[in-house]
Coordinates of C-alpha atoms in Angstrom, one line a residue:
M1 CA 2.1 -5.7 -3.3
A2 CA 0.8 -7.5 0.2
L3 CA -1.7 -4.0 0.3
A4 CA -2.9 -4.1 -2.9
V5 CA -3.2 -8.0 -3.5
C6 CA -6.1 -7.7 -0.3
D7 CA -8.2 -7.4 -3.2
G8 CA -7.3 -10.2 -5.4
W9 CA -3.8 -10.5 -7.7
G10 CA -5.8 -8.4 -10.3
A11 CA -5.8 -5.6 -8.7
L12 CA -2.0 -5.2 -8.8
A13 CA -3.1 -4.0 -12.6
R14 CA -6.7 -2.8 -12.5
P15 CA -5.5 0.5 -12.0
L16 CA -4.1 0.7 -15.5
D17 CA -7.3 -0.9 -17.4
A18 CA -9.5 2.3 -16.5
P19 CA -9.9 4.3 -19.9
T20 CA -8.5 7.1 -18.9
E21 CA -5.3 5.6 -18.1
Y22 CA -2.0 5.3 -20.3
P23 CA -3.0 1.7 -21.9
A24 CA -5.7 2.9 -23.6
G25 CA -4.2 5.3 -25.5
L26 CA -1.9 2.7 -27.1
V27 CA -4.0 1.9 -30.0
Q28 CA -3.6 5.5 -31.4
L29 CA 0.0 5.1 -31.1
R30 CA 0.5 2.0 -32.7
P31 CA 0.7 2.6 -36.1
D32 CA 2.9 5.5 -36.6
P33 CA 4.7 6.8 -33.2
L34 CA 6.5 9.1 -35.2
E35 CA 4.3 10.8 -36.6
W36 CA 2.0 10.1 -33.4
L37 CA 4.8 12.1 -31.6
R38 CA 5.3 14.7 -34.4
T39 CA 1.2 15.4 -34.0
F40 CA 1.4 15.0 -29.9
T41 CA 0.3 18.4 -29.1
E42 CA -1.9 18.8 -32.2
R43 CA -4.0 16.0 -31.5
L44 CA -4.0 16.4 -27.6
G45 CA -7.9 16.7 -27.2
G46 CA -8.6 13.4 -28.4
Y47 CA -6.3 11.2 -26.1
T48 CA -7.5 9.7 -22.8
T49 CA -7.0 11.7 -19.7
H50 CA -3.7 11.0 -18.5
V51 CA -2.0 10.9 -22.4
R52 CA -3.3 14.3 -22.1
G53 CA -1.8 16.1 -18.4
H54 CA 1.7 14.5 -19.1
P55 CA 3.9 14.2 -22.1
P56 CA 4.5 11.9 -24.4
L57 CA 7.3 9.7 -22.6
P58 CA 5.2 7.4 -20.6
M59 CA 3.0 6.2 -23.6
L60 CA 6.4 5.5 -25.7
V61 CA 7.8 4.0 -22.6
L62 CA 4.4 1.3 -22.6
W63 CA 5.0 1.1 -26.4
G64 CA 8.9 -0.1 -26.1
L65 CA 7.3 -2.4 -23.2
E66 CA 5.0 -4.1 -25.9
K67 CA 7.3 -4.2 -28.6
A68 CA 9.7 -6.1 -26.6
G69 CA 7.1 -8.7 -26.4
L70 CA 5.7 -7.5 -22.8
G71 CA 2.2 -6.0 -23.8
G72 CA -0.8 -5.9 -21.8
T73 CA -1.2 -3.8 -18.4
G74 CA 0.2 -7.1 -16.4
W75 CA 3.9 -6.2 -17.6
A76 CA 3.3 -2.7 -17.5
A77 CA 2.0 -2.8 -13.8
A78 CA 5.0 -5.3 -12.9
L79 CA 7.6 -2.6 -14.6
I80 CA 6.0 0.2 -12.7
I81 CA 5.8 -1.9 -9.3
A82 CA 9.5 -3.4 -10.0
A83 CA 11.1 0.2 -10.3
G84 CA 9.1 2.2 -7.7
T85 CA 10.6 -0.2 -5.2
S86 CA 14.0 0.2 -6.1
A87 CA 13.3 3.2 -5.8
A88 CA 14.0 2.8 -1.6
A89 CA 17.5 1.8 -2.3
A90 CA 18.4 4.9 -5.2
I91 CA 17.5 7.3 -2.2
A92 CA 19.3 4.8 0.5
V93 CA 22.5 5.4 -2.1
T94 CA 21.8 8.8 -2.3
V95 CA 22.0 9.6 1.5
R96 CA 24.9 6.9 2.1
C97 CA 27.3 9.1 -0.3
L98 CA 25.8 12.7 1.0
A99 CA 25.4 11.3 4.9
G100 CA 27.3 8.6 6.1
E101 CA 26.5 4.9 6.3
R102 CA 24.8 5.4 9.5
A103 CA 22.1 8.3 8.3
A104 CA 21.6 5.4 5.1
R105 CA 20.7 2.5 7.4
A106 CA 18.9 4.9 9.4
A107 CA 16.8 5.8 6.2
V108 CA 16.1 2.6 5.4
P109 CA 13.1 1.4 7.3
F110 CA 11.3 4.9 6.7
L111 CA 11.9 4.2 3.3
A112 CA 10.2 0.9 3.1
L113 CA 7.3 1.3 5.7
A114 CA 6.1 4.3 4.5
P115 CA 2.8 4.8 3.6
L116 CA 2.9 6.0 0.3
A117 CA 3.9 1.9 -0.7
V118 CA 0.2 1.8 -0.8
W119 CA 0.4 4.1 -4.3
I120 CA 3.8 2.1 -5.1
A121 CA 1.3 -0.6 -6.4
T122 CA 0.3 0.5 -8.9
A123 CA 0.4 4.2 -10.3
M124 CA 2.7 5.3 -13.4
D125 CA 4.1 8.0 -11.0
A126 CA 6.2 5.3 -9.0
F127 CA 7.9 4.7 -12.2
F128 CA 8.4 8.6 -11.9
L129 CA 9.8 7.9 -8.4
A130 CA 12.3 5.7 -9.8
V131 CA 13.5 7.4 -12.5
A132 CA 14.2 10.6 -10.6
A133 CA 15.8 8.4 -7.3
W134 CA 18.1 6.5 -9.4
G135 CA 19.4 9.7 -12.0
T136 CA 20.1 11.7 -8.5
A137 CA 21.7 8.5 -6.6
L138 CA 24.3 8.2 -10.1
L139 CA 25.0 11.7 -9.4
A140 CA 25.5 11.3 -6.1
L141 CA 27.8 8.2 -6.7
A142 CA 29.9 10.7 -9.5
A143 CA 30.4 13.5 -6.6
R144 CA 31.8 10.8 -4.1
G145 CA 33.4 9.1 -7.1
G146 CA 37.1 10.0 -8.8
R147 CA 38.3 12.3 -11.9
N148 CA 37.7 9.3 -14.0
R149 CA 35.2 6.9 -12.6
A150 CA 32.4 9.9 -12.1
L151 CA 32.2 10.4 -15.7
V152 CA 29.7 7.6 -16.8
P153 CA 27.9 7.5 -13.5
A154 CA 27.5 11.2 -14.1
A155 CA 26.2 11.3 -17.8
A156 CA 24.1 8.4 -16.7
G157 CA 22.3 10.2 -14.1
G158 CA 21.9 13.4 -16.2
L159 CA 20.2 11.1 -18.8
L160 CA 17.6 9.8 -16.3
L161 CA 17.1 13.1 -14.8
G162 CA 16.5 14.8 -18.6
C163 CA 13.5 12.4 -19.1
L164 CA 11.8 14.1 -15.7
P165 CA 10.2 16.9 -17.8
Y166 CA 9.3 14.2 -20.6
L167 CA 7.2 11.9 -18.0
S168 CA 5.6 14.6 -16.6
Y169 CA 5.4 18.5 -16.5
G170 CA 4.8 18.3 -12.7
L171 CA 7.9 17.0 -12.1
L172 CA 10.1 20.0 -12.7
P173 CA 10.3 21.0 -9.5
L174 CA 11.5 17.6 -8.2
L175 CA 15.5 18.8 -9.7
A176 CA 15.2 21.0 -6.8
V177 CA 16.4 17.8 -5.4
P178 CA 19.1 16.8 -7.4
L179 CA 20.5 20.4 -7.5
A180 CA 20.9 20.0 -3.4
V181 CA 23.1 17.4 -4.5
V182 CA 25.0 19.6 -6.8
V183 CA 25.6 22.1 -3.7
L184 CA 26.8 19.4 -1.1
G185 CA 28.8 17.2 -3.2
R186 CA 30.6 19.5 -5.1
P187 CA 31.4 17.1 -8.2
R188 CA 34.0 18.0 -10.3
A189 CA 33.9 20.2 -13.0
R190 CA 34.6 17.4 -15.6
A191 CA 31.8 15.1 -13.7
L192 CA 28.8 18.4 -14.2
A193 CA 30.1 18.7 -17.7
A194 CA 29.1 14.5 -18.0
A195 CA 26.4 15.5 -16.2
G196 CA 25.3 17.8 -18.6
A197 CA 25.7 16.1 -21.8
G198 CA 23.3 13.8 -20.1
L199 CA 21.0 15.8 -19.3
A200 CA 20.5 17.1 -22.8
V201 CA 19.9 14.0 -24.8
V202 CA 16.7 13.5 -24.5
P203 CA 15.2 16.7 -24.5
A204 CA 17.6 16.8 -27.6
A205 CA 16.2 14.1 -29.3
F206 CA 12.2 15.0 -28.8
T207 CA 12.8 18.1 -30.3
L208 CA 14.8 16.5 -33.3
L209 CA 11.6 14.1 -33.2
G210 CA 9.3 16.9 -33.4
F211 CA 8.0 17.1 -29.8
W212 CA 9.0 21.0 -28.5
W213 CA 8.3 21.0 -25.1
P214 CA 6.8 24.3 -24.3
D215 CA 4.3 23.8 -26.6
G216 CA 3.4 20.5 -25.0
V217 CA 3.1 22.7 -21.9
R218 CA 0.9 25.3 -23.6
A219 CA -1.3 22.7 -25.2
T220 CA -1.6 20.3 -21.7
L221 CA -2.7 23.8 -19.6
D222 CA -5.5 24.3 -22.9
T223 CA -6.7 21.5 -22.2
Y224 CA -7.2 21.5 -18.4
L225 CA -8.4 24.6 -18.1
V226 CA -11.5 24.0 -20.4
S227 CA -11.9 20.9 -18.8
R228 CA -15.0 20.2 -16.4
G229 CA -12.7 18.4 -13.8
S230 CA -9.9 19.9 -11.5
A231 CA -9.7 23.2 -12.8
Q232 CA -12.9 23.9 -11.9
R233 CA -12.3 23.1 -7.9
S234 CA -11.8 24.9 -5.8
Y235 CA -8.2 26.3 -5.0
A236 CA -8.2 27.8 -1.6
Y237 CA -9.5 24.1 -0.1
F238 CA -7.0 21.9 -2.7
L239 CA -4.1 24.3 -1.2
F240 CA -4.3 22.7 2.3
A241 CA -6.0 19.2 1.6
N242 CA -3.0 18.6 -0.9
L243 CA -0.9 19.2 1.9
A244 CA -2.8 16.7 4.4
V245 CA -2.7 13.8 1.5
L246 CA 1.1 14.4 1.7
G247 CA 1.1 13.7 5.2
L248 CA -0.9 10.6 4.5
L249 CA 1.9 9.3 2.3
T250 CA 5.0 10.4 4.3
G251 CA 3.2 9.3 7.6
P252 CA 3.5 10.2 11.6
A253 CA 7.1 9.5 11.8
V254 CA 8.0 12.3 8.9
A255 CA 5.3 14.9 10.7
H256 CA 7.3 14.6 14.0
A257 CA 10.7 14.7 12.2
L258 CA 10.2 17.2 9.7
P259 CA 9.2 20.9 11.2
R260 CA 12.2 20.2 13.6
T261 CA 14.9 19.0 11.0
L262 CA 13.7 22.2 8.7
T263 CA 13.7 24.2 11.8
E264 CA 17.7 24.0 12.6
L265 CA 18.5 24.2 8.6
C266 CA 17.0 27.2 8.4
R267 CA 18.1 28.8 12.1
G268 CA 21.4 27.5 12.9
A269 CA 24.6 25.4 12.2
L270 CA 23.3 23.0 9.8
W271 CA 22.3 25.9 7.7
R272 CA 25.7 27.6 7.8
D273 CA 26.9 24.1 7.0
V274 CA 25.4 24.2 3.7
L275 CA 26.3 27.8 2.8
W276 CA 29.6 27.6 3.6
R277 CA 30.6 23.9 1.9
G278 CA 27.9 23.7 -0.3
V279 CA 27.1 27.3 -2.1
L280 CA 30.0 29.3 -1.4
G281 CA 32.6 25.9 -1.9
R282 CA 35.0 26.6 1.1
G283 CA 36.9 24.1 2.8
P284 CA 38.4 21.1 1.3
R285 CA 36.4 18.5 -1.1
S286 CA 37.0 15.8 1.6
R287 CA 35.5 17.6 4.0
A288 CA 32.1 16.1 5.0
V289 CA 28.6 17.7 5.3
A290 CA 27.0 17.3 8.5
P291 CA 25.2 14.0 8.1
A292 CA 21.5 16.1 9.7
A293 CA 22.5 19.0 7.3
A294 CA 22.4 16.6 4.1
V295 CA 19.7 14.9 5.2
A296 CA 17.1 18.5 5.8
A297 CA 18.9 19.4 2.6
L298 CA 17.6 16.7 0.6
A299 CA 13.9 17.0 2.3
G300 CA 13.6 20.5 2.0
A301 CA 14.0 20.3 -1.5
A302 CA 11.4 17.9 -2.1
L303 CA 9.7 19.7 0.3
L304 CA 9.7 23.3 -1.7
G305 CA 9.3 20.9 -4.7
V306 CA 5.6 20.5 -3.4
L307 CA 4.6 23.8 -2.1
V308 CA 5.8 25.1 -5.8
L309 CA 3.3 22.9 -7.2
D310 CA 0.9 23.3 -4.6
V311 CA 0.8 27.0 -4.8
S312 CA 0.8 27.0 -8.3
G313 CA -2.7 25.7 -8.0
V314 CA -2.5 23.1 -11.5
T315 CA -2.6 20.0 -8.3
R316 CA -6.3 19.7 -7.6
G317 CA -6.4 16.7 -6.1
E318 CA -5.2 13.1 -7.2
V319 CA -1.9 14.6 -5.6
E320 CA -2.0 11.1 -3.8
R321 CA -0.1 9.5 -6.9
I322 CA 1.0 12.7 -8.0
W323 CA 3.1 13.4 -4.6
V324 CA 4.6 10.2 -5.0
P325 CA 7.8 11.3 -6.4
F326 CA 8.1 14.2 -4.1
A327 CA 6.9 12.4 -0.9
A328 CA 9.9 9.4 -1.0
W329 CA 12.7 12.0 -0.5
L330 CA 10.9 14.0 2.6
T331 CA 10.9 10.2 4.5
V332 CA 14.4 10.4 5.1
A333 CA 14.0 13.3 7.6
A334 CA 13.1 10.6 9.9
A335 CA 16.1 9.2 9.7
V336 CA 17.6 12.2 12.0
D337 CA 15.2 11.5 15.0
R338 CA 16.7 8.7 16.5
S339 CA 14.2 8.8 19.7
R340 CA 11.6 6.3 19.6
V341 CA 12.6 4.5 16.9
R342 CA 10.9 1.3 17.1
A343 CA 7.3 3.3 18.0
W344 CA 7.7 5.7 15.0
L345 CA 8.3 2.8 12.5
A346 CA 5.1 1.0 14.3
A347 CA 3.2 3.9 13.4
Q348 CA 4.4 4.0 10.0
A349 CA 2.9 0.4 9.3
V350 CA -0.4 1.4 10.9
T351 CA -1.1 4.7 8.8
A352 CA 0.0 2.4 5.8
L353 CA -3.0 -0.4 6.7
A354 CA -5.5 2.1 7.6
V355 CA -4.9 4.3 4.2
Q356 CA -5.5 0.7 2.6
A357 CA -8.3 0.1 4.8
L358 CA -9.9 3.2 4.9
V359 CA -8.9 5.6 1.7
L360 CA -10.9 5.0 -1.6
S361 CA -8.4 5.6 -4.3
P362 CA -8.1 4.5 -7.9
W363 CA -4.7 3.5 -7.7

């Protein structure tokens, strides 16, 4: 927030005031939200840019906020920033459940000082980050809980994770992170069943109300291909430029730590630990995965999601906001390398300040 208000307090809500953003489309939703949802794919071409590029749930969230008496882009920005900042706590909870207290405490400063904070205030993708992070954290808590205490967090986590494909089509690869939590945490069958039930609620509700997700994907892809925007940009350029932007979001500490973390995961004992304990389900349930293996698995799952989107060619630009839900999970890789921690934290903060001062972004 401090970085955003360098341009005045109005800068917090200014990104949402653009005519291409979600709030500008509320005028079409207000008369009859159910009719708007039923005809969403049929009338997609007449909506604002961000509404056309996403499923209907972000708009319904803003409409619900307005119906609660908190209308306007100021309240929308407050929701996004509050949710987005809370994601640091959710990721720390997940790391603690899988890798232990020490690894979680080591990750927290890197989560707080990640340069991606620039886009927490204010891009809607920060809200997406929070939904994914808390859904994953609840799933991790369910994996640690007892037979009965695990059911509620598992169902709640599944409910939040079921929202992801209806917040953004590009969040589907992010489900690799909660999948890694399931593999490593090995929740009990009852907890998995509760999570599965929660996961089905949002898709079932949208389908019953008239929005069929595959039709939404197809309609969005059609409008994307005929647009004069990002679909016409160079695939080869953005294949590499997108990853460069990911480096800006995560910072030099992650660039330093991530290669070694992933190399060890793929090459040596960390991979065997994950495979033996997680996939094959061997060993006692009480035996914990090595902290470095758990952290590497979370970061690796997020990186896999980024690479899937990048290679697909759908993301050509605007990834400074699109990568936010993925990049936050990559920052935990810096917690494994405990050499020169203060210097790397200073580098993270300096990078965030440089990005704010030098990089022009509408968000």
